[in-house]
Coordinates of C-alpha atoms and ligand atoms in Angstrom, one line a residue:
X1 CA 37.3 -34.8 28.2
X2 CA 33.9 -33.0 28.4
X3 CA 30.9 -35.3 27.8
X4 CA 29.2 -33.7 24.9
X5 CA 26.1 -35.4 24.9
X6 CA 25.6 -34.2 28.0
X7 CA 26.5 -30.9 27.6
X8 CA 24.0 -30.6 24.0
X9 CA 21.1 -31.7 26.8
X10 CA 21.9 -29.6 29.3
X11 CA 21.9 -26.5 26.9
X12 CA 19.0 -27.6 24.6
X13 CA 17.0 -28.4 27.8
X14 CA 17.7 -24.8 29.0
X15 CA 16.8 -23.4 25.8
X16 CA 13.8 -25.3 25.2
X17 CA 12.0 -24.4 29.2
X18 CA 13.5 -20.4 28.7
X19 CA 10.6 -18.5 29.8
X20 CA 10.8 -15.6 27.7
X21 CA 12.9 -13.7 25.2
X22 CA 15.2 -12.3 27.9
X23 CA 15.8 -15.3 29.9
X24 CA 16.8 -17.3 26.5
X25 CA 19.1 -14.6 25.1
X26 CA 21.2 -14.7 28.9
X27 CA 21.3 -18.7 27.8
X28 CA 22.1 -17.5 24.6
X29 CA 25.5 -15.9 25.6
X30 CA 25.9 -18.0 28.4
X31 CA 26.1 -21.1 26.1
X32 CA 27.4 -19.4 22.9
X33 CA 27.9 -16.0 23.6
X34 CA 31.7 -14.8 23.0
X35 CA 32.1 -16.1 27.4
X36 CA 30.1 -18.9 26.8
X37 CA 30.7 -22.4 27.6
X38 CA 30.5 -23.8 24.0
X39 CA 32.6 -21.2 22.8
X40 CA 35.2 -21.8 25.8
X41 CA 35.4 -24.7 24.4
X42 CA 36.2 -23.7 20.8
X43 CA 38.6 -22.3 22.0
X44 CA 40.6 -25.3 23.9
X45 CA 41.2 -27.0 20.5
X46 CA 44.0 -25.5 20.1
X47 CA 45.5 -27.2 22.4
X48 CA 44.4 -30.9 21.8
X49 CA 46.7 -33.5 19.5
X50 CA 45.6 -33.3 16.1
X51 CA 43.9 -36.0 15.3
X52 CA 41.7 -35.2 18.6
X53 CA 41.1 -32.2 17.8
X54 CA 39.0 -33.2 14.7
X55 CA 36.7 -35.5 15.9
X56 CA 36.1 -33.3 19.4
X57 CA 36.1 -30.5 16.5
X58 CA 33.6 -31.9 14.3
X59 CA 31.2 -33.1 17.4
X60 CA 31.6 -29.7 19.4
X61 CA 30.1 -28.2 15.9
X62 CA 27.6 -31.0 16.2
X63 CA 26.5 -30.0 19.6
X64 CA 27.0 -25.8 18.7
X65 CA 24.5 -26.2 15.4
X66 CA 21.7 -28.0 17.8
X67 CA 21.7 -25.5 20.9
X68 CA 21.5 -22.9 18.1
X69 CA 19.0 -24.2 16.6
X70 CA 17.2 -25.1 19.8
X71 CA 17.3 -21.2 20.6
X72 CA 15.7 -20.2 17.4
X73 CA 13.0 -22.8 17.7
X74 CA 12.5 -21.6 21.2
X75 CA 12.5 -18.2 20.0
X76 CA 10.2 -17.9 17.2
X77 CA 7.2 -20.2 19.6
X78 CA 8.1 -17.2 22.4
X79 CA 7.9 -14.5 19.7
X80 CA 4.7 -15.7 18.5
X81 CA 3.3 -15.7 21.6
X82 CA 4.4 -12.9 23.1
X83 CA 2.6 -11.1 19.5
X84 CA -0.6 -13.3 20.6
X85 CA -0.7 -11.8 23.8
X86 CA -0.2 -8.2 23.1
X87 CA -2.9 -8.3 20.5
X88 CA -5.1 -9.8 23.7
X89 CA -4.6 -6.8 25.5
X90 CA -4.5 -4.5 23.1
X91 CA -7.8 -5.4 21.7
X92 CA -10.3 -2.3 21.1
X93 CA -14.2 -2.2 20.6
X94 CA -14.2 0.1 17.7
X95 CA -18.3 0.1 17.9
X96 CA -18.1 1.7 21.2
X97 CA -19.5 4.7 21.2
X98 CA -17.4 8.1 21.3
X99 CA -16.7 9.4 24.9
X100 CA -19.3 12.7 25.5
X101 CA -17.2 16.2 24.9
X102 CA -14.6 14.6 23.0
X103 CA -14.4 14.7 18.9
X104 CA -12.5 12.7 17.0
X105 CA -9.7 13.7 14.5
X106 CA -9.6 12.7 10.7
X107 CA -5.5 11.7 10.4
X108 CA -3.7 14.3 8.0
X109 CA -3.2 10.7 5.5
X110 CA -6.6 10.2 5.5
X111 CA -7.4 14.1 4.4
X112 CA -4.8 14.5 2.1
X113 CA -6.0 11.9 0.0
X114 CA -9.7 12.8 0.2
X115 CA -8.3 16.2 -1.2
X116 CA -6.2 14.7 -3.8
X117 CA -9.2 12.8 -5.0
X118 CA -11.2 16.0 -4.9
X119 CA -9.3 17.7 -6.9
X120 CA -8.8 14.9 -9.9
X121 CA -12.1 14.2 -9.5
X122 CA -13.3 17.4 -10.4
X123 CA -10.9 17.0 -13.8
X124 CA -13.0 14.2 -14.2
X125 CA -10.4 11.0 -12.4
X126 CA -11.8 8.2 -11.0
X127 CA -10.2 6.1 -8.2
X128 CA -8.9 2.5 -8.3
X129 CA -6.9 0.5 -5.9
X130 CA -5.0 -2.6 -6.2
X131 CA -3.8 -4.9 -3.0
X132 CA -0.4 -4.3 -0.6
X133 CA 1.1 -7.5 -1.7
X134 CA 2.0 -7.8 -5.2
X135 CA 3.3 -10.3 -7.7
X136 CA 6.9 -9.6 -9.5
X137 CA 4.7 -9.0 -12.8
X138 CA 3.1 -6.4 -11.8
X139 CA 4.9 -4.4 -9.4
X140 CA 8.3 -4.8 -11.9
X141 CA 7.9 -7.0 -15.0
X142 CA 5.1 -5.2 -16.7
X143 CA 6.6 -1.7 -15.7
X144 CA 9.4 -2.0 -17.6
X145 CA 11.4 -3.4 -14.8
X146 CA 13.3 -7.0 -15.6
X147 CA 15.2 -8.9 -12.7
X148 CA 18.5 -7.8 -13.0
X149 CA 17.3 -4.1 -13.6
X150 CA 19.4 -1.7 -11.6
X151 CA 16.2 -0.1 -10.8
X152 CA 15.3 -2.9 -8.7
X153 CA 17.9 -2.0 -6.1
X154 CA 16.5 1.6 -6.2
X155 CA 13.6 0.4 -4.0
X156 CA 14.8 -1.7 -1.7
X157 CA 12.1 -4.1 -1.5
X158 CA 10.3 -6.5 1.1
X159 CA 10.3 -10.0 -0.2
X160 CA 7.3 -12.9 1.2
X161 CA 8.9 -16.5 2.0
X162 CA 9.2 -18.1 -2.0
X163 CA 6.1 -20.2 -3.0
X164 CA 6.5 -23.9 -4.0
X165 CA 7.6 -22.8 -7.5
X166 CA 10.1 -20.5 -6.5
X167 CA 8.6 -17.4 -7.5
X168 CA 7.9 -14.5 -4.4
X169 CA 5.0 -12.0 -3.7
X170 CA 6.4 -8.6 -2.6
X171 CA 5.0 -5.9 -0.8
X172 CA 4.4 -3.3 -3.3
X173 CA 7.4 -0.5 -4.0
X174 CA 5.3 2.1 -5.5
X175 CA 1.5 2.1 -6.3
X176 CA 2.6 1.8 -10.0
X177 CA 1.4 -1.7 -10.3
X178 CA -2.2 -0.5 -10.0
X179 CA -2.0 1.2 -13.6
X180 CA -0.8 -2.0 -15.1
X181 CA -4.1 -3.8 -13.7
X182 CA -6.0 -0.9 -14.8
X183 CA -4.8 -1.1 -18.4
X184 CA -5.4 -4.5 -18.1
X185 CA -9.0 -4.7 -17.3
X186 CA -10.4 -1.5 -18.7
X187 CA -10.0 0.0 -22.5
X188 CA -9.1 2.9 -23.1
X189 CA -9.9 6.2 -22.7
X190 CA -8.8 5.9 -18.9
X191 CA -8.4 8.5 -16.7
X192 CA -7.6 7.1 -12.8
X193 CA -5.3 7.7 -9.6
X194 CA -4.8 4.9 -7.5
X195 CA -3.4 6.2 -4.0
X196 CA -2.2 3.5 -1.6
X197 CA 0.3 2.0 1.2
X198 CA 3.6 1.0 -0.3
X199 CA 6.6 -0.3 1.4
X200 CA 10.2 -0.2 0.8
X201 CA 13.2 -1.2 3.2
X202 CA 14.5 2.3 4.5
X203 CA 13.6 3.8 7.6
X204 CA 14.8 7.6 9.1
X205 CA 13.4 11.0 10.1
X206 CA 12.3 11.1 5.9
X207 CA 11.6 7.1 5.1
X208 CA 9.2 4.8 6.8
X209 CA 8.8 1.5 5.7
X210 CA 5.6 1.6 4.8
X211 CA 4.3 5.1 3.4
X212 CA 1.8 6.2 0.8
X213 CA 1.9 7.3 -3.2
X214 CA -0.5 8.3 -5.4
X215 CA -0.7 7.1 -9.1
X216 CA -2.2 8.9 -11.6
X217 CA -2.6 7.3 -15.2
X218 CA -4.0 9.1 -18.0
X219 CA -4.7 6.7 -21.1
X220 CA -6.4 7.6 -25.1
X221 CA -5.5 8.3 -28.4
X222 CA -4.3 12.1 -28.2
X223 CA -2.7 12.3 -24.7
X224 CA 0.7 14.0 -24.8
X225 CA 3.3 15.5 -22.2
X226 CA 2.0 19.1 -22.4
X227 CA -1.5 17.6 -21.2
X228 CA 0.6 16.5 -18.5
X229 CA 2.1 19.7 -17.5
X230 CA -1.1 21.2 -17.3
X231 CA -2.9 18.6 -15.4
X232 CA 0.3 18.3 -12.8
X233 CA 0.7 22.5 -12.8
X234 CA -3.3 22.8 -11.9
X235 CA -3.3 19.9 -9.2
X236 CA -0.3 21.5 -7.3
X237 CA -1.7 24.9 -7.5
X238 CA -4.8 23.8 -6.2
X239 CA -3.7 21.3 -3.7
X240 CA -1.4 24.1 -2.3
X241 CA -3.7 27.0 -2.7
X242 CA -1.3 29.2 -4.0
X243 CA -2.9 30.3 -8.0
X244 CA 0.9 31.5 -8.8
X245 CA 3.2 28.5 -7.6
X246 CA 5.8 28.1 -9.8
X247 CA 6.8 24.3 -11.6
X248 CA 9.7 23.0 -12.9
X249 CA 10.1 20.3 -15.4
X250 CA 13.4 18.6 -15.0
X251 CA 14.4 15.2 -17.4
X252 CA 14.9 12.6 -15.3
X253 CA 14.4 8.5 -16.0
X254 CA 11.8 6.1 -15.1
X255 CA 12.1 2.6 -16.6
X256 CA 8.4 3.0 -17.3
X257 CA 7.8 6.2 -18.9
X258 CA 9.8 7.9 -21.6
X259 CA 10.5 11.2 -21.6
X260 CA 10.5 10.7 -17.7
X261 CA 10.4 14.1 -15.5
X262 CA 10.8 15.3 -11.9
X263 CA 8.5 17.8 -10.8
X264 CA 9.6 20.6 -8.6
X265 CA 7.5 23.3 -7.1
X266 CA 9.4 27.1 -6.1
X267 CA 10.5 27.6 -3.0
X268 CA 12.2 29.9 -0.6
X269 CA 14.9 28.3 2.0
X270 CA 16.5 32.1 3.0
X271 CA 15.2 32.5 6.3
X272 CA 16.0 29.2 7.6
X273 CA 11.8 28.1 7.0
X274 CA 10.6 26.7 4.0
X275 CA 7.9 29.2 2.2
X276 CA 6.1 27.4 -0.9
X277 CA 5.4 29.9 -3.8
X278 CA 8.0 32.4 -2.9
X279 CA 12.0 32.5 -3.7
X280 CA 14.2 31.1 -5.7
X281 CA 14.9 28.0 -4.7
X282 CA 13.1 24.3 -6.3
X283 CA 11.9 21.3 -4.0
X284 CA 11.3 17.9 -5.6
X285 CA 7.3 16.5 -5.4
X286 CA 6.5 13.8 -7.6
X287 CA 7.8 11.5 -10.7
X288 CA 6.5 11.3 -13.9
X289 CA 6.3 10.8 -17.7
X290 CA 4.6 9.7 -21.1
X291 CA 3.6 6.1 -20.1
X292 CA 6.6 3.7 -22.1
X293 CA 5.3 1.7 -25.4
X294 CA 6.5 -1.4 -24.1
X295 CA 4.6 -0.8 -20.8
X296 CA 1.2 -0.1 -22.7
X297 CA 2.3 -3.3 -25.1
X298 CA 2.7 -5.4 -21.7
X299 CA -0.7 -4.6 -20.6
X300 CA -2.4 -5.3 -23.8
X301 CA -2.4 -2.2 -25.6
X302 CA -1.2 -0.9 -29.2
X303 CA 0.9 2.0 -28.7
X304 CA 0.8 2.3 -31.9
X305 CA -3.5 3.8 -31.2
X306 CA -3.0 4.7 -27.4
X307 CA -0.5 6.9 -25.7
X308 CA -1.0 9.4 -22.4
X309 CA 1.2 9.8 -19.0
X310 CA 1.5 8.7 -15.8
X311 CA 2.8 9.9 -12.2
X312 CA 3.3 9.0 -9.0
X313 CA 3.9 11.0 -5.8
X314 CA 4.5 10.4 -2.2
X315 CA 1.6 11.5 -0.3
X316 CA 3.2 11.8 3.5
X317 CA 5.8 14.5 1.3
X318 CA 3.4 16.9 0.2
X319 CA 1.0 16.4 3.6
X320 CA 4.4 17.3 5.6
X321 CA 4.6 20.4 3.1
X322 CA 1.4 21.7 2.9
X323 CA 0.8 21.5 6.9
X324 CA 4.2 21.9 8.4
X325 CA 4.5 18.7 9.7
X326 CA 8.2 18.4 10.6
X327 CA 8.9 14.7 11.4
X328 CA 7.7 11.7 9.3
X329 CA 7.4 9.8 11.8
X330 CA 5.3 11.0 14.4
X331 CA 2.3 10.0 11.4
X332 CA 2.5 6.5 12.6
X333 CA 2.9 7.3 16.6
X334 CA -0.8 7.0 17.1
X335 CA -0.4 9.7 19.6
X336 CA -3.3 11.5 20.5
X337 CA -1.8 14.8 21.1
X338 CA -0.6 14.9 17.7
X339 CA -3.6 13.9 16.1
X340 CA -5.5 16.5 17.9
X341 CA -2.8 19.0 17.0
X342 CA -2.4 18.1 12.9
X343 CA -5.5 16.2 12.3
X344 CA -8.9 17.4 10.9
X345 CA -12.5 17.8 12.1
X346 CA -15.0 15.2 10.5
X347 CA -16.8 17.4 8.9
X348 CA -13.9 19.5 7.5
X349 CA -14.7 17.3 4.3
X350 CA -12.3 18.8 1.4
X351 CA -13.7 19.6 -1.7
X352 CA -12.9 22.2 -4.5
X353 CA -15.8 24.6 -3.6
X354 CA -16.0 23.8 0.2
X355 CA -12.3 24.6 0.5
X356 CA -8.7 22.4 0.5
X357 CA -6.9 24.6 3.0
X358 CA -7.6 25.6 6.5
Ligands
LIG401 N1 6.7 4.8 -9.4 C1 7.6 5.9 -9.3 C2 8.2 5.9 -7.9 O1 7.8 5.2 -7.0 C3 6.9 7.2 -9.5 C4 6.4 7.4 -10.9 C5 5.1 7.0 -11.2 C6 7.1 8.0 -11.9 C7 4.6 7.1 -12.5 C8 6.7 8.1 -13.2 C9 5.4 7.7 -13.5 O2 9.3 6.5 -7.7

């Protein structure tokens, strides 16, 4: 019969001296793939008297589970340092100075939200961020969220490994978590939008895994949903430049606001193009809502005394809309052609007087 121990050395040793990720995948499928030796010889015990077949069974296991392992090992040192080495030559002297003749482009990201906080800020918005990675209180518990929630499977979310007392950091679903630290450290009356990365697990021509939102939270004594329309009706008209865009109100459900709407602006679809401002037709933007008693109670606050709304929109959305931008994509290609195609001149700095549109 096959020496084992031999045949655990010989494929641990291969394993362990691979050279790089291709080399130990072929020893991968040499040694376990469905050709492989090991599983050759899986499939042989079948034929063995019973009580041989255990013990060869249970060792063959033995000797399965250790190359495997072996391979991972090998795989996560080659997988480190392959990152290591890419980030060696890939590094990039950002103090250089810019090459004569050539101008650099502002990303459409960057000048979307620079126009999104012009136009709050002239309604008299500040700005506040929080951090990527967040803890389940905030980016779920305080919002109304509980484990178990079916609304936690809505955003399919990125978990870090679990800390020594079990509980996990995530990267942050939606930049709502930056109101609950808001309520928390400020009183009342409040008046902030919080644009950010977020990150859910989805990825196709209209999800990336990492994207950007915008928060806005409105907080006082006298706040109420038709403050909301208005403030949502003049942001969109503005932020599209069309005075006479048409919004639509429709009831939809957020565990942290209640009522909870979904905005959508007038469209036209009939020629095959999409035409803001024009038609019959409605396109989703953003989510939002009076902020939820229990949310404002989490944070600290009597709802009894404070009320107001909140909202929260995807920001690559409504850049794709407003300049045409076809694929979602291509915003994280880093390709220059693009960014000289869809990206902005420095001093093309938006602001409601200087101009929003080009
Ligand atoms: N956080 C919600 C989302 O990511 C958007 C939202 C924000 C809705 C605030 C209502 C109020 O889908």
């Amino acid at each position: 019969m096959q020496n084992l121990t031999e045949l655990e050395t010989k494929w641990k040793g291969a394993a362990e001296t691979a050279g790089s990720v291709d080399a130990l995948e072929a020893i991968r499928v040499e040694a376990l793939g469905k050709k492989g030796e090991i599983t050759g010889l899986m499939k042989t015990l079948g034929t063995l008297a019973p009580e041989e077949r255990k013990s060869f069974g249970q060792q063959l296991n033995l000797v399965k589970d250790a190359v495997t392992a072996a391979i991972e090992t090998r795989k996560a040192a080659l997988g480190d340092a392959a990152i290591e080495a890419r980030l060696a030559t890939e590094k990039l002297d950002m103090t250089l100075p810019a090459r004569p003749g050539e101008v650099g482009r502002i990303h459409p990201i960057s000048q979307t939200i620079d126009e999104i906080i012009a136009i709050f800020g002239e309604m008299g918005f500040g700005v506040r961020e929080g951090s990527d990675i967040e803890d389940d209180f905030h980016n779920f518990e305080a919002l109304n969220i509980p484990k178990d929630h079916p609304a936690r499977q809505m955003q399919d979310t990125f978990y870090l490994p679990q800390k020594p007392d079990g509980s996990q950091m995530v990267l942050r679903t939606h930049t709502s978590p930056v109101q609950i630290r808001t309520m928390q450290s400020e009183q009342p009356p409040l008046r902030v939008i919080c644009p950010g990365r977020t990150y859910r697990v989805d990825s196709d021509m209209t999800h990336s895994p990492m994207f950007h939102q915008v928060e806005g939270l409105v907080i006082d004594e006298k706040t109420h949903m038709g403050h909301l329309k208005g403030c949502l009706q003049d942001f969109c008209r503005a932020f599209f430049g069309i005075d006479d865009l048409k919004l639509r109100f429709r009831p939809s459900y957020f565990p942290f606001t209640e009522p909870s709407a979904e905005v959508d602006i007038g469209c036209d679809r009939s020629g095959g193009e999409l035409k803001l401002g024009q038609g019959n037709d409605w396109l989703e933007i953003l989510g939002c809502g009076m902020v939820h008693p229990k949310v404002l109670k989490n944070c600290g606050l009597d709802p009894e005394k404070y009320q107001g709304f909140a909202f929260g929109m995807g920001i690559e959305r409504i850049a794709m809309l407003k300049y045409g931008i076809p694929d979602l994509r291509t915003f994280y290609d880093a390709d220059l052609r693009w960014l000289k195609h869809y990206g902005f001149l420095p001093l093309d700095v938006p602001s409601v007087v200087g101009g929003l549109t080009r």
